[in-house]
Tab-separated table of C-alpha atoms in Angstrom:
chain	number	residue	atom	x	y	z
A	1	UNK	CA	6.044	35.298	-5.700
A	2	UNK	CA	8.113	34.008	-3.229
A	3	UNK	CA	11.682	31.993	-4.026
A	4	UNK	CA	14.363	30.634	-2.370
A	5	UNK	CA	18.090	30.418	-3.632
A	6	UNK	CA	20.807	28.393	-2.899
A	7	UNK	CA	24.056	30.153	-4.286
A	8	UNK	CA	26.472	27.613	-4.129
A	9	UNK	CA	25.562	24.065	-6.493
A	10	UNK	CA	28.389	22.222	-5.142
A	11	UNK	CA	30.383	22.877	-2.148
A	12	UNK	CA	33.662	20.285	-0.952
A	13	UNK	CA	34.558	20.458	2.803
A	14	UNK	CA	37.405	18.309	4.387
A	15	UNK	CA	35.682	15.919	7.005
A	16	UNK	CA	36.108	17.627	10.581
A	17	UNK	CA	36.246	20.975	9.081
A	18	UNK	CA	33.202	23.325	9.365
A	19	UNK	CA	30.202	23.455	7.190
A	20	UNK	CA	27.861	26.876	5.771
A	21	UNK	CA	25.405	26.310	3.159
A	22	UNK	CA	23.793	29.707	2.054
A	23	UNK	CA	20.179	30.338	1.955
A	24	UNK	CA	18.801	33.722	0.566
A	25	UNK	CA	14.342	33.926	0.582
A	26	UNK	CA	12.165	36.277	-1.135
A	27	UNK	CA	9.516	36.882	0.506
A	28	UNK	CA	7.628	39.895	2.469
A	29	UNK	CA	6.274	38.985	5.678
A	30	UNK	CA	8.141	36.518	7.653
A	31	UNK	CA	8.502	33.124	6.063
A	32	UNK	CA	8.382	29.572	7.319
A	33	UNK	CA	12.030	28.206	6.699
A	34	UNK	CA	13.030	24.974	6.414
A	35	UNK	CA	16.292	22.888	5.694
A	36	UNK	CA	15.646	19.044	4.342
A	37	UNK	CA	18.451	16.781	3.785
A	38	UNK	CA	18.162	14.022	0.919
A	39	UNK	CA	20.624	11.230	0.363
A	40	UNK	CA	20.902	9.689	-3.166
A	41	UNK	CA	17.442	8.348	-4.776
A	42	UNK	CA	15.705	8.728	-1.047
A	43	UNK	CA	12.942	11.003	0.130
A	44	UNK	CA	13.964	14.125	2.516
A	45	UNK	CA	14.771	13.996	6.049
A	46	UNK	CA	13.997	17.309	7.734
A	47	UNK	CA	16.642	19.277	9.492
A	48	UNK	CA	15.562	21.761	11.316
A	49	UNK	CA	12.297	24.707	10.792
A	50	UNK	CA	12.282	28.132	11.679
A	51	UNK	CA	8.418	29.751	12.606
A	52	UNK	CA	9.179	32.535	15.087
A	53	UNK	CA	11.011	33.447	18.273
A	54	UNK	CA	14.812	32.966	18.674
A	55	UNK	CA	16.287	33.375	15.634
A	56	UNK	CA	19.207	30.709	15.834
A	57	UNK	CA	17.261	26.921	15.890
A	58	UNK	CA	19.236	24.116	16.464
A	59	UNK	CA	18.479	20.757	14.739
A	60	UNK	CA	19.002	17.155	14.314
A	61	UNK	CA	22.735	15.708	13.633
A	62	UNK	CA	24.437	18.594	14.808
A	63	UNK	CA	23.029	21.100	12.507
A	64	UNK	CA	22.139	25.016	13.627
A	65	UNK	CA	20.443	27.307	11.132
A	66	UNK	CA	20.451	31.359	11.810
A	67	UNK	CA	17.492	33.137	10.275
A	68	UNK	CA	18.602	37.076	9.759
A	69	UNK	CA	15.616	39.263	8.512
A	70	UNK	CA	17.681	41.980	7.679
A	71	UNK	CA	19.584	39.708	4.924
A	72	UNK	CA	16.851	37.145	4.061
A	73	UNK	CA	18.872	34.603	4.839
A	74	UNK	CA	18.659	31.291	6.302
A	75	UNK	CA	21.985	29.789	6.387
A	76	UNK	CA	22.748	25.950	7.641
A	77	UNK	CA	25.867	25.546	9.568
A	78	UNK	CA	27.945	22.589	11.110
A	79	UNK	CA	30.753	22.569	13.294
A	80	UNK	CA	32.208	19.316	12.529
A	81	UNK	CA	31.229	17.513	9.771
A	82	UNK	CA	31.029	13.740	9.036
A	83	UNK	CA	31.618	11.480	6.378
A	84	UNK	CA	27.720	10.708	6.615
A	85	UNK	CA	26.585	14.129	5.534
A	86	UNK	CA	27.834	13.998	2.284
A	87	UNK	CA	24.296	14.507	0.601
A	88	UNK	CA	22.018	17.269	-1.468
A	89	UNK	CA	20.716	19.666	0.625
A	90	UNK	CA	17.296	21.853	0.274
A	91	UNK	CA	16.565	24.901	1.895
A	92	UNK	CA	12.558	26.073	1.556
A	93	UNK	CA	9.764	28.677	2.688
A	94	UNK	CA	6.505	28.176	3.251
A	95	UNK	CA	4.408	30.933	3.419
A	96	UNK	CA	2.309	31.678	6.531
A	97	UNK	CA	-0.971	33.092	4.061
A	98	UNK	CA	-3.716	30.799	2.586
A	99	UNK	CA	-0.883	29.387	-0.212
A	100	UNK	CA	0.255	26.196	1.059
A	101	UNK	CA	3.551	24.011	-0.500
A	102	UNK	CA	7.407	24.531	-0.138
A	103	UNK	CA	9.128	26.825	-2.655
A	104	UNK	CA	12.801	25.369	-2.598
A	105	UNK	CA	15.927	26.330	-3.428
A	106	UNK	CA	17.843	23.919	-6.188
A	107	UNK	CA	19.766	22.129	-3.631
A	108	UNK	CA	23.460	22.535	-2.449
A	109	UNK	CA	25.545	19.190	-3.368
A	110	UNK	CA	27.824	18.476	-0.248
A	111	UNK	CA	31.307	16.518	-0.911
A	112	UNK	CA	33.231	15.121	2.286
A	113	UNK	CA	36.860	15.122	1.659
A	114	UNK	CA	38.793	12.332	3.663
B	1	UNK	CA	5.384	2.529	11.917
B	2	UNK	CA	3.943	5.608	10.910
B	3	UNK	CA	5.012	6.736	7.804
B	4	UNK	CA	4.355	7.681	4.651
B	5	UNK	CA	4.562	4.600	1.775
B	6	UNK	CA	5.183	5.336	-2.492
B	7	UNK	CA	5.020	2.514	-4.529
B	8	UNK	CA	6.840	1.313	-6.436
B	9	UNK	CA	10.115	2.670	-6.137
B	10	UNK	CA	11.073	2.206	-9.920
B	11	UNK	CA	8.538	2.520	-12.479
B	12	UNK	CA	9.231	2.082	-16.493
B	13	UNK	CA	6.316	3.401	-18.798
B	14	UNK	CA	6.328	3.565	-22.741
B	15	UNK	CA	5.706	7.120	-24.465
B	16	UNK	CA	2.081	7.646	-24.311
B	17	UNK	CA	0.386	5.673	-21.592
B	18	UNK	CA	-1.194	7.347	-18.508
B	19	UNK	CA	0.882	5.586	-14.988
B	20	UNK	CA	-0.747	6.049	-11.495
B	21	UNK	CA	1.878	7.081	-8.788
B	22	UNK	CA	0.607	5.616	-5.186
B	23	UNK	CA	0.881	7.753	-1.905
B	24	UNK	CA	-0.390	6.296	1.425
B	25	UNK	CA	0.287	8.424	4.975
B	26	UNK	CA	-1.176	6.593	8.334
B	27	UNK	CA	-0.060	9.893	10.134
B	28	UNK	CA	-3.587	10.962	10.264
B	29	UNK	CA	-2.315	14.237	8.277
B	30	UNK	CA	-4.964	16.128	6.363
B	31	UNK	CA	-2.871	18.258	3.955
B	32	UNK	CA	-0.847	15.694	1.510
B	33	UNK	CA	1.088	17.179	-1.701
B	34	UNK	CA	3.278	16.126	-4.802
B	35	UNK	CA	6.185	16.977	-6.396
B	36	UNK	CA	8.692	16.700	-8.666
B	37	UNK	CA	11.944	16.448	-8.813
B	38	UNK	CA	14.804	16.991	-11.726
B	39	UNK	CA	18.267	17.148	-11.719
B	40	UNK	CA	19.565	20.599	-10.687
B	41	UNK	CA	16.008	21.567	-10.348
B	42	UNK	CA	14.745	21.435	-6.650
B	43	UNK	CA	11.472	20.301	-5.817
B	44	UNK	CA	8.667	21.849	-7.631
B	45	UNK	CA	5.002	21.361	-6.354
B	46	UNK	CA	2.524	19.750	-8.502
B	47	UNK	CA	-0.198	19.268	-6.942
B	48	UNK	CA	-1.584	19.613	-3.118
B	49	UNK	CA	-4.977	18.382	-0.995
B	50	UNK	CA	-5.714	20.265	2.643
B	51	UNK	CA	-8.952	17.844	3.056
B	52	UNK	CA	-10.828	14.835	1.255
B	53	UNK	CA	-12.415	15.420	-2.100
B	54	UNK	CA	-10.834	18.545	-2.485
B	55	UNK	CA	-7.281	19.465	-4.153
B	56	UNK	CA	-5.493	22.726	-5.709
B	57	UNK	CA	-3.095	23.079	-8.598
B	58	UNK	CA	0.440	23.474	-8.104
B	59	UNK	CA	3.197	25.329	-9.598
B	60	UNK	CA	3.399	22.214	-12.528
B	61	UNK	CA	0.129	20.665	-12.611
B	62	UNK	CA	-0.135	20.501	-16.668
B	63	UNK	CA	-0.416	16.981	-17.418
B	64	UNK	CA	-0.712	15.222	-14.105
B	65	UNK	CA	-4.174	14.614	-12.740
B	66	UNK	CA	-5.299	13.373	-8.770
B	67	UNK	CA	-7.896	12.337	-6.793
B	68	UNK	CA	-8.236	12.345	-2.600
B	69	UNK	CA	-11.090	10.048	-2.012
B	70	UNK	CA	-9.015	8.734	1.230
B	71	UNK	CA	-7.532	10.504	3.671
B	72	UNK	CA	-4.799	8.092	3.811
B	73	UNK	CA	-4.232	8.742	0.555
B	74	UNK	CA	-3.388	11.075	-2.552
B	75	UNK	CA	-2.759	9.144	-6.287
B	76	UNK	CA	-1.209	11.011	-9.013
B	77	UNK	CA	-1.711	9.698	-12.684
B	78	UNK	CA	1.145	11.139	-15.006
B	79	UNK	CA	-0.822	11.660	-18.472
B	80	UNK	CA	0.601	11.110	-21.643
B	81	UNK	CA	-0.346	15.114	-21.606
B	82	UNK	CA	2.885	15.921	-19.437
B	83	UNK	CA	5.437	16.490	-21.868
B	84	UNK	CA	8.069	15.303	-20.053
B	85	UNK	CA	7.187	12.938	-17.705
B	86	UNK	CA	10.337	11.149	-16.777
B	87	UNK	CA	11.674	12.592	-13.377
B	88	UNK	CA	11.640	11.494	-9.401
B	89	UNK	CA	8.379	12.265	-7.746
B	90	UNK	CA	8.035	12.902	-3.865
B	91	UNK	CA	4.509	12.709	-2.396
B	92	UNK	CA	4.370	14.657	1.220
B	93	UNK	CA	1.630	15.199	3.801
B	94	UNK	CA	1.439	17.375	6.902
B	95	UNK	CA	-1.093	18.186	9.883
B	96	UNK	CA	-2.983	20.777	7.792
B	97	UNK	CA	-3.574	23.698	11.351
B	98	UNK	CA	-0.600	25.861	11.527
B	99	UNK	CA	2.623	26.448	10.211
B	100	UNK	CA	3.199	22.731	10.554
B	101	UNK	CA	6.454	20.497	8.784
B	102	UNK	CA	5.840	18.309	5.647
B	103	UNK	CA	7.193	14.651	5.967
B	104	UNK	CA	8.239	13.344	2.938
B	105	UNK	CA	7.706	9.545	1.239
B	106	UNK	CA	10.612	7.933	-0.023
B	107	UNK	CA	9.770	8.628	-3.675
B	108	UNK	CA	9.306	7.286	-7.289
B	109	UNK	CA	11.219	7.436	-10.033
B	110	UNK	CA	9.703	7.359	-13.091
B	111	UNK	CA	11.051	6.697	-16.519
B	112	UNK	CA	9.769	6.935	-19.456
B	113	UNK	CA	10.981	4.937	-22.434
């Protein structure tokens, strides 16, 4: 079965300073990747997705994701982050057979320091 | 707008009494899912519908029970079956051809007293 992990539960970053959350999939063929966003007691706001070609995708708000087959990862990065994207964060695989839903990871809890 | 609508946002239920979750999408999608949500937990998929009068069992679908005699849209009904029913529930829907992105509703969050 295929699953998605977040390492890090909680990560603090000063505001301006630059942002990796850490996405590791199991899965054998290549996966549909995707990073949500969710702000407190809201739906999610997709990111950016990841189906095939070039394997660095660029998003919405500034966000750029790098998919590396070789360490089944799918890691979110920022280069300056904002106040505003203090929120939970969800990184999730699809597969491309006939089983359809997300698997997610258990989120990554993003702190802005002033 | 196109969008996809829960209702209500807050919902209070005493021990024992089935509650019907509402989903609506005018996005003309034809795959539309549910899932829950607990703290620490991620998202876990409940149940999921690719076409009309059809749907599949999720990950967690002990307990919860849906129909899709809409398009437009996908109800879930928390039974008093579901152990632990108290939680924040996302309904979704996407275009159901190719490796296409889920949109999410703004959620419910149910407790149960």
């Amino acid at each position: 079965a295929q699953s998605v992990t977040q390492p890090d539960i909680h990560i603090t970053v000063s505001e301006g300073a630059s942002l990796e959350l850490r996405c590791n999939y199991s899965y054998g063929a290549t996966p549909y990747l995707f990073w949500y966003v969710q702000s407190p007691g809201q739906g999610l706001q997709l990111l950016l997705k990841y189906f095939s070609g070039d394997t660095l995708v660029q998003g919405i708000k500034g966000f750029e994701a790098e998919f590396k087959r070789s360490q089944s990862s799918f890691n979110l990065r920022k280069p300056s982050v904002h106040w505003s994207d203090a929120a939970e964060y969800f990184c999730a695989v699809r597969s491309g057979g006939g089983a359809d839903g997300l698997t997610f990871g258990k989120g990554t809890h993003l702190i802005i320091q002033p | 707008d196109g969008g996809i609508t829960q209702s209500p946002k807050y919902l209070f239920r005493k021990e024992g009494q089935n509650v019907t979750l509402s989903c609506e999408q005018n996005l003309n999608h034809d795959a539309m899912y549910w899932y829950r949500q607990d703290p620490g937990q991620g998202l876990r998929l409940i149940y999921y519908s690719q076409i009309v009068n059809d749907f599949q069992k999720g990950d967690i679908a002990e307990g919860y029970s849906v129909s899709r005699e809409k398009k437009e849209s996908f109800p879930l009904t928390v039974t008093s079956a579901q152990k632990n029913p108290t939680a924040f529930y996302l309904c979704a829907s996407r275009i159901r051809a190719g490796p296409d992105t889920q949109y999410f509703g703004p959620g419910t969050r149910l407790t149960v007293l």
